[in-house]
Amino acid sequence: MSSLDDARALDAADPLAGMRERFLLPEGIIYLDGNSLGALPKATIAAQKDVVERQWGTDLIRSWNDNGWIGAPQRIGAKIATLIGAEPHEVIVTDSVSVNLFKLIIAATRLNADRSQILTEPGNFPTDLYTADGAAGLLANHIVHTEQAGDLVDALGPDTALMLLTHVHYKSGARHDMQLLTEEAHEAGALALWDLSHSVGAIPIDLGGCEVDLAVGCGYKYLNGGPGAPAFLYVREDLQDQLRSPLSGWMGHEAPFEFRDDYVPAPGISRFLCGTPPILNMLALESGVDLFADIDMDAVVAKSAALFDLFETRIEERCGDHGLELITPRDAAHRGSHISYRHPNGWPIMQALIERRVIGDFRAPDILRFGLTPLYTSFADIWQAVEILGEILDSGIWRDTRFAEKTAVT
Amino acid sequence: MSSLDDARALDAADPLAGMRERFLLPEGIIYLDGNSLGALPKATIAAQKDVVERQWGTDLIRSWNDNGWIGAPQRIGAKIATLIGAEPHEVIVTDSVSVNLFKLIIAATRLNADRSQILTEPGNFPTDLYTADGAAGLLANHIVHTEQAGDLVDALGPDTALMLLTHVHYKSGARHDMQLLTEEAHEAGALALWDLSHSVGAIPIDLGGCEVDLAVGCGYKYLNGGPGAPAFLYVREDLQDQLRSPLSGWMGHEAPFEFRDDYVPAPGISRFLCGTPPILNMLALESGVDLFADIDMDAVVAKSAALFDLFETRIEERCGDHGLELITPRDAAHRGSHISYRHPNGWPIMQALIERRVIGDFRAPDILRFGLTPLYTSFADIWQAVEILGEILDSGIWRDTRFAEKTAVT
């Protein structure tokens, strides 16, 4: 059996170990929920103070020009592009994942107008399913068709307008083969739209290499952009001027400050902007994304895999007889950067863990989910978290009624 | 002719004078652009520090429950409701004005499905026009029909599904008669959607008294919510469960944390939520809105009118021979809280004013616009701003080539 000292030795040899100091991590907490809300980069504290007090407070309206607010969606998009294998002018930061999905689903199905089907999988992240349904409801004769992951390739056909998939599954952590599925979608004449929310900043993504058409992703998970950070949206260069956002707000106009009555979309990716962007959240996202400028993504990917392996091995060793069922694929190439277990008492067990200051989360109906965030999760964190989980399971303390109470957000 | 001392006497007698100290206003600046970006409330500085460092940094994901993030859209909506004559459960804070317009235009035209026309006016704020066009493009057989303000009542007819108007015009400052136009719309069988962006927080609004169906409004102008603050959305109680947002993101689901595959909209106003809200901007808006809790809105309205009267009188006295043409209605009941002048050299004159540290703004093609924000604009500000404008016009310094250069944002 391994020891805490073994874990500490892994930390000592970790090329990313120095990154942990760049985050504010509260004393005594083991935070394994960075796949839901990333931790606070220390640089964000000073940057937000500057945004609020100097840029807003002192420079006021002039900041749109003088502090570069107006170009923030494109500027931060270009930084994210380097993490996902895209060109700088193929990515923009705007709105939420849900709103961006809507823009792209409508735009893509209108482009592929002789086809009636949006193909996705059951159990996809709810907002992807809900937004596809909402969009299909607006289009004449469009339906959302769901197929299990293993049947997606066979389901692609002459009626498929758009294949909409989440790269890494929010519950299971399973990763789709983006290259293969995108090729198959194209083969069938469909466009491919990937939701990168659970993969960006943690695993390798090569949108260009996979010739992906469209993508969206989340700013507040592995990118550490802060609560409700705006999302990003990718459109492959050659498609940009063929697509038209149904959300034709003024910021997507070719000349918003001419205040003309007629809408003419901006050239390129900027046409996917809509209203005035939330600048405080936008610039907090930039602080988070900037941390990746100093990082070797191969090291991130390798550490994610090593954290997973330690977690899984330790669960086997320490908690093997307590009925935890691993639902995340063991093969590093087929998973994201969180690890999930099924347990019939998942809810109270997670609440007992949180009381012991190990923060993971629960996903209905029975999933315990632990985020492995290579920038600030240590191997010692993993060893200690599993030890505490073992104590909770051994003692049965999770059966206490105080852990049964439900919260608004899980 | 009045003097600066007269203006100072008005400040001394101003019941709102104490509010000015609650804002951070940079030394030596006369800020007359609070109708575009409201000034920074001092309370927001400490509140944002707390949101970033304690709520995000220390409490992390637990803040959704423990610091009330999940209920912020409804909680802040209820506070805004008191400023617009709505019930607390009729208003929610979410997305941008543009996105909210889209939700309500689609929802309303689907409800009034046997009618094909969205009626608005030419020169309405561009995002209102652009969004209506975008929405109409998605609906079978819908068109956007524009009529000049004076012809709107006559244009309402059996084909009008929705009347979409901005309460106070962003350029001219002219205010529509909400009561009359809403009654006429209802008489014709149309729904009425009002954009309150240039009126909320500055002039009286009584959505309930006017039986308004739908409304949206901006958080970063007179509400002082900070750059890109999320917008608000109002739906009259009896309509809420009849309307369905086309943007069916997970936060509008009746049970988002059950992660079900099928979308069922939340009861009431919460169904108009979409994605995860931008919490930093959201809570900055709350700090801005909270300032209104201590304020008598009648005093705000009275001061807005008095600031306008002083500005107009002083322009007549000091700059009367320089070709400035007032385009804002003189009657306080027919205007908002900014004052606008047309001048063929509006752009360079405004740039020269800004160089002299009087900040108003320019709206194409020839409008000089000055925001009168009763919470922090003083009568002395007005007097001095007009004096500086007079000096610029007398000297002709605005003809210098350095004032001709265009900026990205005007």
Short mmCIF file of C-alpha atoms in Angstrom, two decimals, chain A residues 96-103 105-106 118 125-138 144 164 247, chain B residues 94-95 99-100 102-104 106-107 110 243-256 260-266 270-276:
data_model
loop_
_atom_site.label_atom_id
_atom_site.label_comp_id
_atom_site.label_asym_id
_atom_site.label_seq_id
_atom_site.Cartn_x
_atom_site.Cartn_y
_atom_site.Cartn_z
CA SER A 96 -23.10 31.88 -21.60
CA VAL A 97 -22.60 28.36 -22.96
CA SER A 98 -26.39 28.05 -23.26
CA VAL A 99 -26.81 31.25 -25.26
CA ASN A 100 -23.86 30.36 -27.50
CA LEU A 101 -25.23 26.89 -28.14
CA PHE A 102 -28.47 28.49 -29.26
CA LYS A 103 -26.69 30.84 -31.66
CA ILE A 105 -27.48 25.44 -33.37
CA ILE A 106 -29.77 27.86 -35.18
CA ILE A 118 -29.98 17.55 -34.66
CA PHE A 125 -25.36 18.03 -20.24
CA PRO A 126 -28.93 19.27 -19.72
CA THR A 127 -28.41 22.73 -21.14
CA ASP A 128 -27.19 21.22 -24.41
CA LEU A 129 -30.31 19.08 -24.67
CA TYR A 130 -32.65 21.83 -23.51
CA THR A 131 -31.16 24.41 -25.86
CA ALA A 132 -31.31 22.03 -28.82
CA ASP A 133 -34.98 21.41 -28.03
CA GLY A 134 -35.66 25.12 -27.74
CA ALA A 135 -33.91 25.82 -31.03
CA ALA A 136 -35.63 22.95 -32.84
CA GLY A 137 -38.96 24.28 -31.62
CA LEU A 138 -38.31 27.50 -33.52
CA VAL A 144 -33.63 16.51 -31.83
CA LEU A 164 -24.04 18.21 -31.05
CA LEU A 247 -29.24 36.85 -31.66
CA THR B 94 -30.37 37.84 -16.34
CA ASP B 95 -28.34 38.07 -19.55
CA VAL B 99 -30.79 38.57 -25.18
CA ASN B 100 -33.80 39.41 -23.03
CA PHE B 102 -35.06 38.18 -28.02
CA LYS B 103 -36.64 35.94 -25.38
CA LEU B 104 -39.65 38.20 -24.96
CA ILE B 106 -40.23 35.38 -29.56
CA ALA B 107 -42.37 34.40 -26.57
CA ARG B 110 -45.79 32.97 -30.34
CA LEU B 243 -44.94 32.43 -22.14
CA ARG B 244 -42.01 30.19 -22.95
CA SER B 245 -38.50 31.41 -23.50
CA PRO B 246 -36.89 30.13 -26.71
CA LEU B 247 -33.58 30.19 -24.80
CA SER B 248 -34.31 27.15 -22.68
CA GLY B 249 -31.04 26.98 -20.76
CA TRP B 250 -30.69 24.87 -17.66
CA MET B 251 -31.07 27.70 -15.13
CA GLY B 252 -34.65 28.23 -16.32
CA HIS B 253 -35.58 24.60 -15.69
CA GLU B 254 -37.99 23.75 -12.88
CA ALA B 255 -35.29 21.56 -11.27
CA PRO B 256 -31.87 22.32 -12.79
CA ARG B 260 -33.06 15.59 -16.33
CA ASP B 261 -33.04 15.17 -20.10
CA ASP B 262 -36.36 16.91 -20.70
CA TYR B 263 -36.89 20.61 -20.38
CA VAL B 264 -39.72 21.72 -18.13
CA PRO B 265 -39.74 25.47 -17.56
CA ALA B 266 -39.69 26.73 -13.99
CA SER B 270 -37.48 32.05 -13.21
CA ARG B 271 -38.26 30.37 -16.54
CA PHE B 272 -36.65 33.36 -18.23
CA LEU B 273 -33.23 32.48 -16.86
CA CYS B 274 -30.93 30.73 -19.31
CA GLY B 275 -27.26 29.92 -18.52
CA THR B 276 -25.12 30.44 -15.43
#
